[in-house]
XYZ file of C-alpha atoms in Angstrom:
270
model
C 86.599 -38.365 70.561
C 83.768 -40.482 71.946
C 84.702 -43.950 73.213
C 82.511 -46.928 73.981
C 81.686 -47.909 77.558
C 83.565 -51.213 77.262
C 86.679 -49.491 75.904
C 86.405 -46.832 78.594
C 86.349 -49.468 81.358
C 89.373 -51.207 79.834
C 91.352 -47.968 79.664
C 90.309 -46.989 83.184
C 91.644 -50.266 84.595
C 94.933 -49.990 82.707
C 95.535 -46.328 83.548
C 97.568 -45.623 86.724
C 95.100 -44.374 89.302
C 92.337 -45.142 86.842
C 90.020 -46.579 89.482
C 89.754 -43.179 91.107
C 86.890 -40.817 90.440
C 89.222 -38.164 89.062
C 90.132 -40.162 85.960
C 86.664 -40.141 84.383
C 86.502 -36.504 83.161
C 89.892 -36.764 81.466
C 88.910 -39.913 79.588
C 85.614 -38.425 78.482
C 87.419 -35.484 76.880
C 89.489 -37.661 74.582
C 91.784 -40.639 74.162
C 95.547 -40.014 74.279
C 98.267 -42.233 72.894
C 100.833 -43.660 75.338
C 103.506 -41.092 74.502
C 100.927 -38.317 74.750
C 99.886 -39.525 78.217
C 103.523 -39.424 79.305
C 103.809 -35.897 77.955
C 100.621 -34.922 79.794
C 101.984 -36.257 83.083
C 105.241 -34.403 82.491
C 103.373 -31.173 81.769
C 101.284 -31.557 84.911
C 104.459 -32.035 86.966
C 105.824 -28.798 85.553
C 102.589 -27.043 86.459
C 103.022 -28.191 90.057
C 106.111 -25.988 90.400
C 105.606 -22.821 92.392
C 106.918 -20.498 89.685
C 104.154 -21.494 87.231
C 100.445 -20.832 87.585
C 98.266 -23.725 86.420
C 95.266 -21.447 86.023
C 97.226 -19.120 83.723
C 98.319 -22.034 81.543
C 94.771 -23.348 81.325
C 93.470 -19.891 80.424
C 96.055 -19.588 77.666
C 95.195 -23.057 76.352
C 91.481 -22.185 76.401
C 92.199 -18.990 74.473
C 94.172 -20.920 71.853
C 91.323 -23.415 71.510
C 88.819 -20.595 71.052
C 90.967 -18.848 68.447
C 91.424 -22.128 66.553
C 87.662 -22.775 66.613
C 86.906 -19.242 65.396
C 89.439 -19.571 62.577
C 87.982 -22.927 61.535
C 84.435 -21.537 61.636
C 85.369 -18.572 59.423
C 87.011 -20.901 56.912
C 84.013 -23.258 56.810
C 81.574 -20.361 56.393
C 83.541 -19.117 53.376
C 83.523 -22.613 51.827
C 79.815 -23.036 52.562
C 79.084 -19.902 50.539
C 81.027 -21.236 47.565
C 84.213 -19.195 47.986
C 87.827 -20.267 48.267
C 89.172 -19.702 51.818
C 92.628 -19.007 50.405
C 92.031 -16.502 47.590
C 88.304 -15.699 47.785
C 87.475 -16.790 44.232
C 84.513 -19.039 43.405
C 84.839 -22.757 44.066
C 83.976 -25.618 41.751
C 81.807 -27.513 44.206
C 80.931 -31.170 43.796
C 79.255 -33.532 46.187
C 82.503 -34.919 47.607
C 85.056 -32.315 46.511
C 85.604 -28.567 46.124
C 88.324 -27.128 43.884
C 89.468 -23.559 43.213
C 90.574 -23.004 39.618
C 92.213 -19.699 40.523
C 94.777 -20.774 43.135
C 94.590 -24.575 43.149
C 93.183 -24.947 46.675
C 91.070 -28.068 47.127
C 89.369 -30.266 49.683
C 87.809 -33.694 49.186
C 86.186 -36.573 51.040
C 87.617 -40.073 51.146
C 85.820 -43.417 51.570
C 84.894 -44.390 55.105
C 84.563 -48.118 54.554
C 85.991 -49.051 51.158
C 89.661 -48.464 51.920
C 92.614 -47.084 49.984
C 95.399 -48.453 47.837
C 98.820 -46.757 47.748
C 100.654 -47.520 44.510
C 104.408 -47.669 44.969
C 106.792 -45.979 42.561
C 108.411 -47.919 39.751
C 105.720 -50.574 39.674
C 106.701 -51.823 43.108
C 103.252 -53.065 44.006
C 100.609 -51.591 46.290
C 99.978 -51.078 49.996
C 96.336 -51.417 51.022
C 94.671 -50.091 54.138
C 91.535 -48.576 55.600
C 92.770 -44.977 55.382
C 95.832 -43.091 54.203
C 97.150 -39.706 55.299
C 99.682 -37.562 53.457
C 101.550 -35.826 56.284
C 103.497 -32.572 56.197
C 106.766 -34.266 55.210
C 105.080 -35.744 52.129
C 105.119 -39.295 53.474
C 101.975 -41.436 53.450
C 100.728 -43.118 56.622
C 98.613 -46.184 55.835
C 96.256 -47.262 58.626
C 94.523 -50.576 59.161
C 91.987 -50.213 61.899
C 93.419 -47.744 64.414
C 97.072 -48.671 63.890
C 99.631 -47.407 61.384
C 100.466 -50.367 59.150
C 102.980 -48.626 56.881
C 104.815 -45.344 56.455
C 105.665 -44.766 52.804
C 108.286 -42.050 52.143
C 107.523 -39.438 49.451
C 109.932 -40.929 46.918
C 108.514 -44.442 47.306
C 104.902 -43.970 46.184
C 103.372 -42.905 42.898
C 99.699 -42.250 43.607
C 96.841 -43.056 45.991
C 93.683 -44.826 44.865
C 90.496 -44.366 46.900
C 88.300 -47.443 46.608
C 84.780 -46.024 46.400
C 81.990 -48.531 45.868
C 78.416 -47.980 44.700
C 76.921 -48.846 48.079
C 78.925 -46.218 49.954
C 78.328 -43.588 47.263
C 74.592 -44.233 47.505
C 74.712 -43.979 51.293
C 76.667 -40.710 51.194
C 74.171 -39.284 48.689
C 71.358 -40.159 51.065
C 73.161 -38.515 53.993
C 73.460 -35.273 52.047
C 69.785 -35.345 51.087
C 68.772 -35.959 54.699
C 70.572 -32.765 55.754
C 69.077 -30.540 53.079
C 65.722 -28.968 52.411
C 64.883 -28.114 48.788
C 62.087 -25.633 48.180
C 59.920 -25.859 45.066
C 60.271 -22.788 42.859
C 56.526 -22.689 42.182
C 54.520 -23.811 45.237
C 57.272 -23.210 47.856
C 56.711 -26.640 49.387
C 59.544 -29.015 50.258
C 60.681 -30.939 47.181
C 62.066 -34.461 47.287
C 64.786 -34.922 44.626
C 64.196 -38.684 44.638
C 60.452 -38.390 43.976
C 58.863 -38.820 40.563
C 58.285 -35.507 38.838
C 61.184 -33.655 40.491
C 62.727 -31.179 38.042
C 65.717 -28.878 37.863
C 65.858 -26.323 35.089
C 68.181 -23.511 34.087
C 66.686 -20.492 32.373
C 67.673 -16.870 31.678
C 64.783 -14.399 31.744
C 67.238 -11.512 31.537
C 70.949 -11.552 30.867
C 71.829 -13.942 33.733
C 71.231 -17.663 34.039
C 69.060 -18.824 36.951
C 68.273 -22.287 38.279
C 64.983 -23.556 39.723
C 63.807 -26.748 41.431
C 60.255 -28.136 41.216
C 58.541 -30.811 43.278
C 56.259 -32.141 40.512
C 55.490 -32.075 36.800
C 52.476 -29.862 37.502
C 54.569 -27.200 39.245
C 57.146 -27.274 36.472
C 54.525 -26.846 33.750
C 52.747 -24.089 35.688
C 56.038 -22.223 36.028
C 56.749 -22.578 32.305
C 53.339 -21.171 31.388
C 53.647 -18.249 33.769
C 57.260 -17.457 32.852
C 57.937 -18.379 29.206
C 61.533 -18.107 28.082
C 62.598 -15.786 25.302
C 61.916 -17.277 21.890
C 65.455 -16.934 20.550
C 66.852 -18.684 23.630
C 64.227 -21.363 24.282
C 65.938 -22.242 27.584
C 63.385 -24.873 28.590
C 64.177 -27.020 25.572
C 67.786 -26.102 24.802
C 70.798 -27.528 26.605
C 73.127 -25.017 28.250
C 76.108 -26.867 26.796
C 77.595 -24.662 24.108
C 74.983 -21.909 24.568
C 76.431 -18.397 24.959
C 73.227 -16.315 24.946
C 73.387 -15.410 28.657
C 75.809 -14.946 31.537
C 76.373 -18.367 33.109
C 76.110 -18.798 36.875
C 76.214 -22.585 36.987
C 78.274 -25.322 35.420
C 76.743 -27.488 32.739
C 75.562 -30.578 34.600
C 72.976 -33.242 33.927
C 70.193 -33.656 36.450
C 71.354 -35.039 39.766
C 72.141 -34.046 43.312
C 75.216 -32.049 42.277
C 73.020 -29.647 40.297
C 70.886 -28.526 43.231
C 70.605 -24.745 43.295
C 72.189 -22.990 46.252
C 69.275 -20.538 46.251
C 66.861 -23.378 47.046
C 68.911 -25.327 49.556
C 69.099 -24.703 53.270
C 70.181 -26.745 56.254
C 67.336 -28.759 57.695
C 66.484 -27.667 61.208
C 66.936 -30.323 63.857
């Protein structure tokens, strides 16, 4: 966790021995709560005993960190390729959420700035905050700023409302676009989905549905002339909704960022 210089100086002054040079690396690695700092000091005292090797403990901790990072990386790679990390089936992927129909696994984003509203059971009102976390016990922790403002037991709340607003949704859309590169299916140049003339089309030249992106009207029309669809399907003019003349690979979506083809998206190199 990165901390500001002003906050770092404040913590350094309030930490026992914080004026020493040895305190800086520990603070740069992360910020611990007061009870966690006490636990850290206690652990370090244990490590000072002759019958324990500090280097062995640190090696074991490093190994656990590496294993956790490898496990997380494998899970994220599976999700990135559109598969459920729990059962391996295909995910229903949206811009801010991914859901597996097969096993019920899901993951979703929450607002960063708009806040949340926890509705209490039995019409008992609401608890508002900046963020809310459903912990392992089923209780909800409501945070305002960096502090826990309320802990709502499982039986006391009904549902959680995430207060998205149009400004934040627009900003998050822009962040996604900034990270992605979309290649035109005709000229192979980079296509801007916000530019005039950008097209997405779904067409089946064989038995399987495909999806293509185009950077301009000219590229789209050139592609249509070179690769006409089958007459009985007329994919360029017909909506995929209700059509059963091919094997579907994509959900039926209107044009928008959620419809971008995986085949034409790659991470933008930094």
